[in-house]
Coordinates of C-alpha atoms in Angstrom, one line a residue:
X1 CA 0.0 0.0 0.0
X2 CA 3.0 2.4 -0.2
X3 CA 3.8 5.0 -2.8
X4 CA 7.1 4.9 -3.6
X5 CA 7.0 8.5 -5.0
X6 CA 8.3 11.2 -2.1
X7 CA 6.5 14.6 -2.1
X8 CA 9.4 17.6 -2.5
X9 CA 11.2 18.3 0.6
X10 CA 8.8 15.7 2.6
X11 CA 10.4 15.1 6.2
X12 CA 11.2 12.1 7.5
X13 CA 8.2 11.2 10.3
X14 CA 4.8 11.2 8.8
X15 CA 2.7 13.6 10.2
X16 CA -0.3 12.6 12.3
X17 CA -3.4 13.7 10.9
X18 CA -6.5 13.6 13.1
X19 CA -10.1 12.3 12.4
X20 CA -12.9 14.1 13.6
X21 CA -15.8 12.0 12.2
X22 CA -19.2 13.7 12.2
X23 CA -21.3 11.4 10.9
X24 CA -23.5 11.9 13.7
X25 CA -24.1 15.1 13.5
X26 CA -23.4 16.7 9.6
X27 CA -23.8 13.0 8.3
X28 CA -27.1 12.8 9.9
X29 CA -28.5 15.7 9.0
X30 CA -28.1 14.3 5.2
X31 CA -32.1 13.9 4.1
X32 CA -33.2 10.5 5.3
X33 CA -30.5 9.5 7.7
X34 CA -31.9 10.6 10.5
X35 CA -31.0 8.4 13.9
X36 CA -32.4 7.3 17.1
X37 CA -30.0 8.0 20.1
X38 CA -30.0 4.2 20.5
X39 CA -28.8 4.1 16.8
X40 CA -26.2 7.0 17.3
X41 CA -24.8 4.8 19.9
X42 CA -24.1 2.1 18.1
X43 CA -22.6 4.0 15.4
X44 CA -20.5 5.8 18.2
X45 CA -19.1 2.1 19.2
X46 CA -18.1 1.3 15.6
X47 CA -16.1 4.8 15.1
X48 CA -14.6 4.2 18.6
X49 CA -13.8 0.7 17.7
X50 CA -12.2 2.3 14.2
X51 CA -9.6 4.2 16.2
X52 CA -11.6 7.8 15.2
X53 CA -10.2 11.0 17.5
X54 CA -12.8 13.0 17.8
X55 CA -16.5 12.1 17.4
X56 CA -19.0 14.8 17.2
X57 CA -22.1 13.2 18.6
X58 CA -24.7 15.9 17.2
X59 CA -26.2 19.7 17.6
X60 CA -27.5 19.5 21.6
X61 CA -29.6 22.9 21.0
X62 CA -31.5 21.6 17.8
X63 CA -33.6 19.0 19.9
X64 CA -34.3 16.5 22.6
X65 CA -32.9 13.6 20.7
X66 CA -29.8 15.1 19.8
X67 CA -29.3 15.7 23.6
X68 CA -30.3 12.4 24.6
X69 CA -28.0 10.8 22.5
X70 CA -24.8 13.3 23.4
X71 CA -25.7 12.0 26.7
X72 CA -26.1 8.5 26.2
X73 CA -22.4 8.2 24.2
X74 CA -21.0 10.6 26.5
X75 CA -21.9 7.9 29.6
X76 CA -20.6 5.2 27.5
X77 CA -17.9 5.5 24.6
X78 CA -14.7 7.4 26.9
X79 CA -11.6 6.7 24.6
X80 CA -12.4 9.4 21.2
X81 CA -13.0 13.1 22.5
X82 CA -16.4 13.9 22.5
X83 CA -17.6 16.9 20.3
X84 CA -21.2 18.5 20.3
X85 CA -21.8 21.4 17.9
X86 CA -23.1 25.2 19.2
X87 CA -23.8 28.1 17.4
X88 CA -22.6 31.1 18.7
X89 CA -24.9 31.8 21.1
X90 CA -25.2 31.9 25.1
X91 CA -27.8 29.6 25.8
X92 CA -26.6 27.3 23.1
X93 CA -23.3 27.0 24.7
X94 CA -25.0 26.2 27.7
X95 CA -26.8 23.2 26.3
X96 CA -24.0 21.7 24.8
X97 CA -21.9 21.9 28.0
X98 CA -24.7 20.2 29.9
X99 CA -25.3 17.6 27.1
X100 CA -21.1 16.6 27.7
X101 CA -21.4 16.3 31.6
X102 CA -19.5 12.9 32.9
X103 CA -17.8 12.8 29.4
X104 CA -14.4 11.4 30.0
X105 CA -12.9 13.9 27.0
X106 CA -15.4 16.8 26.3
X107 CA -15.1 19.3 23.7
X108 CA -17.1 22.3 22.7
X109 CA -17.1 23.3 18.9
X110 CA -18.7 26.6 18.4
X111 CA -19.4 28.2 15.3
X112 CA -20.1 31.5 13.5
X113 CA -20.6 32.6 10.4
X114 CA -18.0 34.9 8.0
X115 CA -18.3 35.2 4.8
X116 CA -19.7 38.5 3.4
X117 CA -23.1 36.7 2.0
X118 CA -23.5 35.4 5.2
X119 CA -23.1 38.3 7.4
X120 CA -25.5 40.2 5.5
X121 CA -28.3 37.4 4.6
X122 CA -28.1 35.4 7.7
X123 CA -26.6 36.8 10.3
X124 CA -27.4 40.8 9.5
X125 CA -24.3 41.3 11.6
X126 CA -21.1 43.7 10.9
X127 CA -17.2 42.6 10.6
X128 CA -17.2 43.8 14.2
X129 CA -20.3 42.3 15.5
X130 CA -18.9 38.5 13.8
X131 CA -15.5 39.3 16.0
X132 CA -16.6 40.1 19.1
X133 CA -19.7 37.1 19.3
X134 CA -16.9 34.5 18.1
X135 CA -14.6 35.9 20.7
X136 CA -16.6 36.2 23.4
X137 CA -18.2 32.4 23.0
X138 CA -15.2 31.1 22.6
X139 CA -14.4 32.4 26.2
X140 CA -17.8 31.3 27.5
X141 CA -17.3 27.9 25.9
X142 CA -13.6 27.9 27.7
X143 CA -15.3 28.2 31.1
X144 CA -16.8 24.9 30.5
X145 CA -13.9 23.1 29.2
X146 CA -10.8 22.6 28.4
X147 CA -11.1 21.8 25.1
X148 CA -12.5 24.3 22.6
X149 CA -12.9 23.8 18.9
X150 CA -14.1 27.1 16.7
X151 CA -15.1 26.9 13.3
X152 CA -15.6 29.8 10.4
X153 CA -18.8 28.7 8.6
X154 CA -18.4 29.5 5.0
X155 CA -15.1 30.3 5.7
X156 CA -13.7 29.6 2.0
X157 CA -15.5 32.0 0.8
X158 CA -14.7 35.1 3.7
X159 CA -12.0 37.6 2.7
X160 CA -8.7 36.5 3.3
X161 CA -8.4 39.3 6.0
X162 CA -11.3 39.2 7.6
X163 CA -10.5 35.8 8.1
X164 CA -7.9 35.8 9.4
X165 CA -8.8 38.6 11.6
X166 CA -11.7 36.1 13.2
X167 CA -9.7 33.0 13.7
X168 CA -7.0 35.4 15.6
X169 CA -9.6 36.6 17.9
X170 CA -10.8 32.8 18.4
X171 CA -7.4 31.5 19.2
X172 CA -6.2 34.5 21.7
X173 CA -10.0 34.0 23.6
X174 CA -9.0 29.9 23.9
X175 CA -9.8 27.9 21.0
X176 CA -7.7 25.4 21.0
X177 CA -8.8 24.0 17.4
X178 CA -9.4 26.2 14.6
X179 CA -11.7 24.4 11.6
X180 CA -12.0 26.6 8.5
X181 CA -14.7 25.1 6.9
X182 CA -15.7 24.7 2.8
X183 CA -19.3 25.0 3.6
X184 CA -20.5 24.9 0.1
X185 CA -17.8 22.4 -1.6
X186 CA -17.2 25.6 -3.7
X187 CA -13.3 25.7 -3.6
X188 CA -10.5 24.1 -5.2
X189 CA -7.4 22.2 -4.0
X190 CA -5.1 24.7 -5.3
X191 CA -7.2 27.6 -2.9
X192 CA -7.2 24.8 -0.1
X193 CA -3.4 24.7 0.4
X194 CA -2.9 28.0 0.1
X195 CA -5.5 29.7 2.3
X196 CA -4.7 27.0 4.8
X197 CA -0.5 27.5 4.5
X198 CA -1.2 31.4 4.7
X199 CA -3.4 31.6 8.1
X200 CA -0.9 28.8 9.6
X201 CA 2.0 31.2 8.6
X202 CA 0.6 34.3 9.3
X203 CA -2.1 34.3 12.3
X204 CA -0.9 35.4 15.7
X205 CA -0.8 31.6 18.1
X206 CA -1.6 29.8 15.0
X207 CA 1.3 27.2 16.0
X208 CA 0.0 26.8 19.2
X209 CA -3.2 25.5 18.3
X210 CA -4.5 22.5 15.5
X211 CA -6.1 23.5 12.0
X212 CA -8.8 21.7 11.0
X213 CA -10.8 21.2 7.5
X214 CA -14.1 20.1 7.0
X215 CA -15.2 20.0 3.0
X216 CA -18.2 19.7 1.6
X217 CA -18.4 17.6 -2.2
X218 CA -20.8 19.9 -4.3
X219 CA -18.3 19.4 -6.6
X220 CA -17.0 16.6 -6.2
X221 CA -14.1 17.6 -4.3
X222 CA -14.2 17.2 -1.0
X223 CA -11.7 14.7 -0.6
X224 CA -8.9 16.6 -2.6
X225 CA -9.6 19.6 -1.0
X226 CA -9.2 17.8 2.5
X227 CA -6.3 16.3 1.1
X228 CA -4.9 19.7 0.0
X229 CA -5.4 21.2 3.5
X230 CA -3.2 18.5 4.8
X231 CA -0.3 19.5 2.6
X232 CA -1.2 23.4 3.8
X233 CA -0.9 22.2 7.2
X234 CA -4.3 21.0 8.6
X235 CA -4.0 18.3 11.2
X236 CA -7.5 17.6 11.4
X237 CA -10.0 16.3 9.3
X238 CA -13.6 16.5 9.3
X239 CA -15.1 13.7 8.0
X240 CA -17.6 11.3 7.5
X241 CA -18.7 7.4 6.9
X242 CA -19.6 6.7 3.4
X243 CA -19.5 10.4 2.7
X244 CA -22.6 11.1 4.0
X245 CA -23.6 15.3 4.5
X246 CA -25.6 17.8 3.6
X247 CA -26.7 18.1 0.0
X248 CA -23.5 16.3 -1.7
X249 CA -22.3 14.8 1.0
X250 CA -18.7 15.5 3.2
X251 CA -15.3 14.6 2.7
X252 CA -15.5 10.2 2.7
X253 CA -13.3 8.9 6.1
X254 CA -12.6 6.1 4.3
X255 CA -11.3 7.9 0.6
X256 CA -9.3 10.1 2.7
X257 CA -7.2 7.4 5.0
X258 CA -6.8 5.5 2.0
X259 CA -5.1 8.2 -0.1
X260 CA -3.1 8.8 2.8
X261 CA -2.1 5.1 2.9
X262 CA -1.6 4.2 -0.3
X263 CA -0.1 7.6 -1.4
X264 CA 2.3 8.2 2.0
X265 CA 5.4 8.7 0.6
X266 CA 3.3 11.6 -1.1
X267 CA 1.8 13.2 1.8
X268 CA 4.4 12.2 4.7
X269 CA 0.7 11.7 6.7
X270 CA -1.1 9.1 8.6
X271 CA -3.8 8.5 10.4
X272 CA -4.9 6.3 13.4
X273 CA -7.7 4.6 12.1
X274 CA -7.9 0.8 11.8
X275 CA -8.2 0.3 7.8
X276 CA -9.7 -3.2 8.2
X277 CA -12.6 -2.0 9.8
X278 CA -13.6 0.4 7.4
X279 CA -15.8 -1.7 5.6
X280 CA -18.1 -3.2 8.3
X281 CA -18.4 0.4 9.8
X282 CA -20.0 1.7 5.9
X283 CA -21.9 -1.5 6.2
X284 CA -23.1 -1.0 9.5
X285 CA -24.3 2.9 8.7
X286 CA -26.1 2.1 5.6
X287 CA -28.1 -0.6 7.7
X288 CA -28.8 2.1 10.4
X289 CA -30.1 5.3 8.0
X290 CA -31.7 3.0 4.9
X291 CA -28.9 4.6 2.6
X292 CA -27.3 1.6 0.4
X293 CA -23.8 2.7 -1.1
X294 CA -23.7 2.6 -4.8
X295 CA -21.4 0.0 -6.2
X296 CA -18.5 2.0 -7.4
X297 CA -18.2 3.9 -4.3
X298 CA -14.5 3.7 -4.1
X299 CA -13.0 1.4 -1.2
X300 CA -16.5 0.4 0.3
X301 CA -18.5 -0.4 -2.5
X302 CA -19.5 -3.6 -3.5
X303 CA -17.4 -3.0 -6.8
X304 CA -14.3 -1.5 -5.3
X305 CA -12.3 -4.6 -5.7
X306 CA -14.4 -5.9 -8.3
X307 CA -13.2 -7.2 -11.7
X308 CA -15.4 -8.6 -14.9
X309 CA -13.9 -7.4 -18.1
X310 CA -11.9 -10.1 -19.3
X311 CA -8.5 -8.2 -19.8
X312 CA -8.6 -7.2 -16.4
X313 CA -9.0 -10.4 -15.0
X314 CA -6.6 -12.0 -16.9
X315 CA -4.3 -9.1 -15.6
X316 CA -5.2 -10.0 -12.2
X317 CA -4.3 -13.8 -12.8
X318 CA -1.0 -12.8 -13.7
X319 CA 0.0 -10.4 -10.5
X320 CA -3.0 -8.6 -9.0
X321 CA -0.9 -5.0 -8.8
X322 CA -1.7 -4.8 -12.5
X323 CA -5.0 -3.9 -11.8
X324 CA -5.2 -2.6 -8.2
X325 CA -3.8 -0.6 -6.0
X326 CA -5.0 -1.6 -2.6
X327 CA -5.3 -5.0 -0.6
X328 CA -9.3 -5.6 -0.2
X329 CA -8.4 -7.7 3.7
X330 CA -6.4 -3.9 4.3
X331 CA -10.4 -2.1 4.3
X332 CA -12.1 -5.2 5.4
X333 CA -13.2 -6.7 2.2
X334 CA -12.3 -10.6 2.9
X335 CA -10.6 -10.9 -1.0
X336 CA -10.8 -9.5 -4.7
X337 CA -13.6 -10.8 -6.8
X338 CA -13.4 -12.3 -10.2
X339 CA -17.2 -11.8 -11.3
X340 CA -18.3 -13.9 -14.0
X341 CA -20.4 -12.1 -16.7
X342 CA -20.9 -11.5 -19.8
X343 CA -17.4 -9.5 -20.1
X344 CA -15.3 -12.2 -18.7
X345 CA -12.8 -14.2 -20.8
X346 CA -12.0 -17.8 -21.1
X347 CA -8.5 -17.6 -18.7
X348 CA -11.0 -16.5 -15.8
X349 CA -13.7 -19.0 -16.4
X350 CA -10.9 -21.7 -16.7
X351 CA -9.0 -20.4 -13.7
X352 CA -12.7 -20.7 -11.7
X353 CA -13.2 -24.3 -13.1
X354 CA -10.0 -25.3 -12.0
X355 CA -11.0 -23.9 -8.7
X356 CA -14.2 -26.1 -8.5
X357 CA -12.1 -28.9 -9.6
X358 CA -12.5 -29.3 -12.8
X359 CA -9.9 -29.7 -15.3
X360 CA -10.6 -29.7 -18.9
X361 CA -8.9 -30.4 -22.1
X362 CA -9.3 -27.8 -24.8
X363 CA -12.2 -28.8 -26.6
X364 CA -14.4 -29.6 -23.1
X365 CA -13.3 -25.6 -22.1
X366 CA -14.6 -24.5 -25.6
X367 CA -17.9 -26.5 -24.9
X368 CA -18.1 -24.9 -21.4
X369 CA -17.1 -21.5 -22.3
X370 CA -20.1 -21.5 -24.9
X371 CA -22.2 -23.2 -22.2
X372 CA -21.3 -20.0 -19.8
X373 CA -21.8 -17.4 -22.5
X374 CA -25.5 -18.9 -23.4
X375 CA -26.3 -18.5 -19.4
X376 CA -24.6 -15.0 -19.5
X377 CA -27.7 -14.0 -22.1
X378 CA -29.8 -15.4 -19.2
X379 CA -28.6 -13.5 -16.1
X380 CA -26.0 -10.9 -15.3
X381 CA -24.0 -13.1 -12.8
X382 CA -22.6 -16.2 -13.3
X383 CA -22.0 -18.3 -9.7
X384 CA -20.0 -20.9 -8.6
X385 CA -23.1 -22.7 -8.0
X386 CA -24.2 -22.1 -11.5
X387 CA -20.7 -23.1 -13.2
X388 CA -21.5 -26.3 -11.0
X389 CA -25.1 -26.9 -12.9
X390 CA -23.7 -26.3 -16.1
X391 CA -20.8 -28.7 -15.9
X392 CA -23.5 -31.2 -14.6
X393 CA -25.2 -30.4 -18.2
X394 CA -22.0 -31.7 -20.1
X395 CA -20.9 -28.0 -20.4
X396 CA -23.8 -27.9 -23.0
X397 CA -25.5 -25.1 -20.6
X398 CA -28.6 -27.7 -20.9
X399 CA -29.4 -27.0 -17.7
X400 CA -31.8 -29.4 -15.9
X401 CA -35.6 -27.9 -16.5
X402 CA -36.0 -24.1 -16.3
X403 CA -37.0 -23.7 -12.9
X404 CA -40.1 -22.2 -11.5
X405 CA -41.3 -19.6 -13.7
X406 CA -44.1 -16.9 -13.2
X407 CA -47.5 -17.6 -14.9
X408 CA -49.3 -14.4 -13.3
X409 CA -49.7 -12.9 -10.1
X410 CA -52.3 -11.0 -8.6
X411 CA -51.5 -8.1 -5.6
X412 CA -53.6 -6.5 -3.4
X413 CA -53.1 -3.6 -0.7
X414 CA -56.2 -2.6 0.4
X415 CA -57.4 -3.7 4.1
X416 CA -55.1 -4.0 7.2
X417 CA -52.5 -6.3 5.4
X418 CA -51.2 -7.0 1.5
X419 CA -52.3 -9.8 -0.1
X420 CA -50.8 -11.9 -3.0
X421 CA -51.9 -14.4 -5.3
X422 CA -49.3 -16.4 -7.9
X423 CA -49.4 -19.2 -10.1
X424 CA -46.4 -20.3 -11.0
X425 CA -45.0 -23.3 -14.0
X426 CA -43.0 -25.6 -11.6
X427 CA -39.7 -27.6 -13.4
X428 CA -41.9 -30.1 -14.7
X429 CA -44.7 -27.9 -15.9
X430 CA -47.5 -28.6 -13.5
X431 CA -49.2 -25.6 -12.2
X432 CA -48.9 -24.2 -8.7
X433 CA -50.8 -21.0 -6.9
X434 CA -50.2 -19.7 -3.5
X435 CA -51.6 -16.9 -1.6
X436 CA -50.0 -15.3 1.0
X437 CA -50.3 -12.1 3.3
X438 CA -47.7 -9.6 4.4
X439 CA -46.7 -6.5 5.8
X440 CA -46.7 -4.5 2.4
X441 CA -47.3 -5.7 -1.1
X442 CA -43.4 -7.1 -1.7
X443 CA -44.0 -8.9 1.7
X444 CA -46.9 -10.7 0.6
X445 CA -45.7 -11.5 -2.7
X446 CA -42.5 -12.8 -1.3
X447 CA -44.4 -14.5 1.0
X448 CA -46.6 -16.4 -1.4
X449 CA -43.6 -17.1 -3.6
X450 CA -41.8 -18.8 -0.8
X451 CA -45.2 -21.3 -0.4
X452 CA -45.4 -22.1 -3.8
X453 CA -41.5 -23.3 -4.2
X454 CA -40.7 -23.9 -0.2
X455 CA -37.8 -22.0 -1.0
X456 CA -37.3 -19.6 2.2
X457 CA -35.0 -16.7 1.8
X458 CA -33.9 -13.9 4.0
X459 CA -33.9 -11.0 3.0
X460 CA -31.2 -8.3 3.5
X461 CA -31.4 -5.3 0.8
X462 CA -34.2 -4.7 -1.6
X463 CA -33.7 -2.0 -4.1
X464 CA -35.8 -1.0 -7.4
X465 CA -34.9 1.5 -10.3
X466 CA -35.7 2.4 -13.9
X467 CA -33.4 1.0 -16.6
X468 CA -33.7 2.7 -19.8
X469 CA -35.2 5.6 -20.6
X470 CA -38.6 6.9 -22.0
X471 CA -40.6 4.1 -23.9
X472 CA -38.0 1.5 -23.3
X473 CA -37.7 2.2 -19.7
X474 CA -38.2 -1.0 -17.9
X475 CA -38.2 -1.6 -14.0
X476 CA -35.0 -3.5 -12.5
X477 CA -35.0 -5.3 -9.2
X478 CA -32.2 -6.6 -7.5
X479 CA -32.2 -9.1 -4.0
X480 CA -29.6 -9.8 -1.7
X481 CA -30.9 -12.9 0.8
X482 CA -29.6 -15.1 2.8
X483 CA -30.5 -19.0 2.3
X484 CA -29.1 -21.0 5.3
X485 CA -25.7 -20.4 5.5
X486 CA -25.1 -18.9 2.1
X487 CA -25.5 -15.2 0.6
X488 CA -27.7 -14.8 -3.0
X489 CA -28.2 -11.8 -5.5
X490 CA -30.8 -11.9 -8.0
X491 CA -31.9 -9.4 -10.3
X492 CA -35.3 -9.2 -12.9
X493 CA -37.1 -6.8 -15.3
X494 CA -39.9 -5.9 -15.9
X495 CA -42.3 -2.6 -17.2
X496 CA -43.8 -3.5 -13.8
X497 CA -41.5 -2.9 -10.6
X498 CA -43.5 -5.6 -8.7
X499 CA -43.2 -8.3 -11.3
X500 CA -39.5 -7.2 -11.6
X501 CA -39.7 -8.4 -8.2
X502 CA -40.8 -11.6 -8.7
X503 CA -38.4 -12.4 -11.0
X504 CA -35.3 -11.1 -9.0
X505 CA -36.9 -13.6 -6.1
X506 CA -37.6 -16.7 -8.4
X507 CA -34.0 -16.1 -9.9
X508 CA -32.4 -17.0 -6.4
X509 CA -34.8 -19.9 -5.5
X510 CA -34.4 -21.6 -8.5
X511 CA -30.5 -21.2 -8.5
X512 CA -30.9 -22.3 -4.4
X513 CA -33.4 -25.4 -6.0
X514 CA -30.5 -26.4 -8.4
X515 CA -27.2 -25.8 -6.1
X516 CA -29.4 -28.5 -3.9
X517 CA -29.6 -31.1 -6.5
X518 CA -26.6 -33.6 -6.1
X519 CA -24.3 -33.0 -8.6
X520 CA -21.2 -35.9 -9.4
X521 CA -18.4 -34.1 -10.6
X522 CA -16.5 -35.6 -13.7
X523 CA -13.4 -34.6 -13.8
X524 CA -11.8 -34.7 -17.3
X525 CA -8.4 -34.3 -17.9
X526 CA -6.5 -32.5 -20.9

């Protein structure tokens, strides 16, 4: 994971960056990922349990819940410092001191706003006004404790000046952490390093005290600009799991360890986070706020360490560097996958055969490969448990029977509970209808699905969306269940999302029906 590449005039100890996660407090105020305080504690565990300095554990003033759960983490997780968030204002400060009692390692982050547009539209407050309110809270917030952070909302986007005019006054009143935040993601790394390098170098105490960036992604930069701070002399970032924030989203925790890992020869930096756990603790988030992480999210998502095209595969076959740049086991991810689809080549569907236990002779990998591109037409994914089936086919791809297939369903939501109603063509074409109840009309239908095949499946994520657009839009759904011991995806289509549905399920159950039938293995040699 190292970069063999030294930044110019980089010194010889990395530099120890901090990580002040605020997933529980920007990242929650994202739409939809709202959290119980039982929930923010659990999350507070896992970022504890990551080896995160700071956590800021919400915005005490804003409501009950936020000060229930300050309280509840601050009782409970002692190792991280504990941050909650205060405007500049009196009674504010007051609630977020009271919210932090019996915390082990309190801090108080107060903010303000500087920029001209904000000091005009939202605060209606002069230059002077701004300095003496940040001043004077930053005192107030010292009488509590020890540990004061002060932030400069919008402070990208404040004259240089004025700026650093503010954070001055913040650090001779007691701030003890100075954040300068990109509140709108509207600045570039180029602006980052500098303004950062030029308030470290030029405000009164500023090497007394820690700078900190927090950047929004508007733009899409939020990482580089964080990234760009550090090499301007920030030691703490703000960031977040999974990227999570208002509108766009913050700076991703795990994008910016990474680059600091794999690039460290680059940025002389490092952090104290425990890399391996970075993928249960995006896992464990998205199953606490609903919000699944898109595939190609880099180093968390399902895809990170993903490869299908076949000349990357067969790149990986030969040394894995040539086609990635991190360990998966470093971030959590238990090993690369090969995904077998319809972009794969022959040297990875002849290395997975060979895995199985299978060994063929030319002509038997020609009639397999041929066997695996015909079920590629029939479903995105190709499995070890289908490459099983279809070497128990002769490598023909004559799979046994077609499954279960849907003959018509009927769905109903009206009443207390769903109903649904399907008839379905069983392997050996005799009819078979079920009626279930449910929950909600995928409940039922999963529920009369799971009668008509005794196939039960657990389900874990459930997602729908539109594939195509305008008249040859068609709904995709795709499942990921547990069946005993052993994880499934499915996928379907359909102009109807619910029949989509019904497809995605019956996908899985009749790949769990065949994976059950006993299959002899004939191994065949060259």
């Amino acid at each position: 994971m190292n970069d063999t590449q030294p930044a110019p005039g980089a010194a010889a100890a990395p530099a120890q960056v901090r990580i002040f996660d605020t997933t529980l407090r920007d990242g929650e105020q994202s739409p939809g990922c709202s959290m119980t305080p039982r929930q923010k504690l659990v999350m507070a565990r896992a970022l504890a349990g990551l080896g995160v300095d700071v956590i800021e554990t919400g915005f005490p003033a804003s409501s009950e819940s936020d000060r229930e759960a300050a309280r509840l983490i601050a009782r409970e997780v002692r190792t991280p410092v504990l941050a909650v968030l205060s405007r500049c204002l009196p009674a504010d400060i007051e609630a977020s001191a009271r919210a932090l009692d019996g915390a082990a390692r309190p801090r108080l982050h107060v903010f303000i706003s500087t920029s001209a547009l904000h000091r005009e539209h939202k605060l209606r407050m002069s230059k002077a006004q701004v300095l003496d309110t940040a001043a004077a809270c930053v005192a107030q917030a010292r009488g509590f404790v020890d540990d004061v952070e002060f932030s400069t909302e919008d402070g990208t986007r404040t004259e240089r000046e004025f700026l650093a005019e503010v954070v001055g006054a913040a650090i001779a009143a007691g701030a003890t952490t100075i954040n300068v935040p990109d509140t709108l993601g509207y600045t570039t790394p180029e602006e980052m390093r500098a303004l950062f390098a030029h308030l470290i170098a030029t405000v009164p105490g500023a090497r007394d005290v820690v700078f900190s960036a927090h950047c929004h992604d508007d733009l899409g930069m939020a990482v580089a600009n964080s990234l760009a701070a550090i090499e301007g002399g920030a030691r703490q970032v703000e960031c977040t799991i999974n990227g999570i924030g208002e509108r766009a989203g913050n700076c991703a925790m795990e994008e910016l360890v990474m680059a600091l890992k794999v690039r460290g020869a680059w940025y002389n930096a490092d952090t104290g986070i425990d890399t391996r756990k970075l993928v249960p603790a995006s896992k464990l988030l998205s199953r606490l706020v609903g919000m699944p992480v898109q595939r190609n999210k880099a180093v968390v998502g399902a895809n990170a360490f993903a490869h299908e095209s076949g000349i990357h595969q067969h790149g990986m076959l030969r040394h894995r560097g040539t086609y990635e740049i991190m360990n998966p086991e470093d971030v959590g991810w238990p090993a690369s996958k090969m995904v077998l689809g319809r972009h794969s080549g022959r040297a990875a569907v002849s290395h997975r055969l060979r895995a199985l236990g299978y060994t063929l002779g030319e002509a038997q990998l020609d009639q397999a490969f041929a066997g695996f591109k015909a079920l590629c037409e029939r479903q995105r994914v190709v499995e070890d448990r289908d490459l099983e089936t279809l070497m128990h086919g002769d490598v023909r791809g004559d799979v046994r029977g077609d499954g279960y297939r849907l003959a018509s369903m009927t769905v109903s939501d009206r009443g207390q509970r769903a109903s649904a109603e399907v008839e379905l063509s069983d392997p050996d074409g005799r009819s078979v209808g079920k009626r279930a109840l449910g929950d909600g009309p995928v409940d039922a239908l999963f529920a009369a699905l799971a009668s008509a095949t005794g196939v039960e499946l657990e389900l874990e994520s459930y997602q729908v969306h539109s594939v195509g657009i305008g008249a040859d839009a068609r709904g995709e759904a795709n499942l990921s269940v547990r069946c005993g011991d052993d994880a499934w995806e499915g996928t379907g289509t359909s102009t109807d999302v619910i029949e989509a549905s019904a497809l995605a399920w019956l996908d899985i159950a009749n790949r769990v029906l065949r994976a059950r039938q006993p299959v002899a293995r004939e191994r065949a040699t060259a």
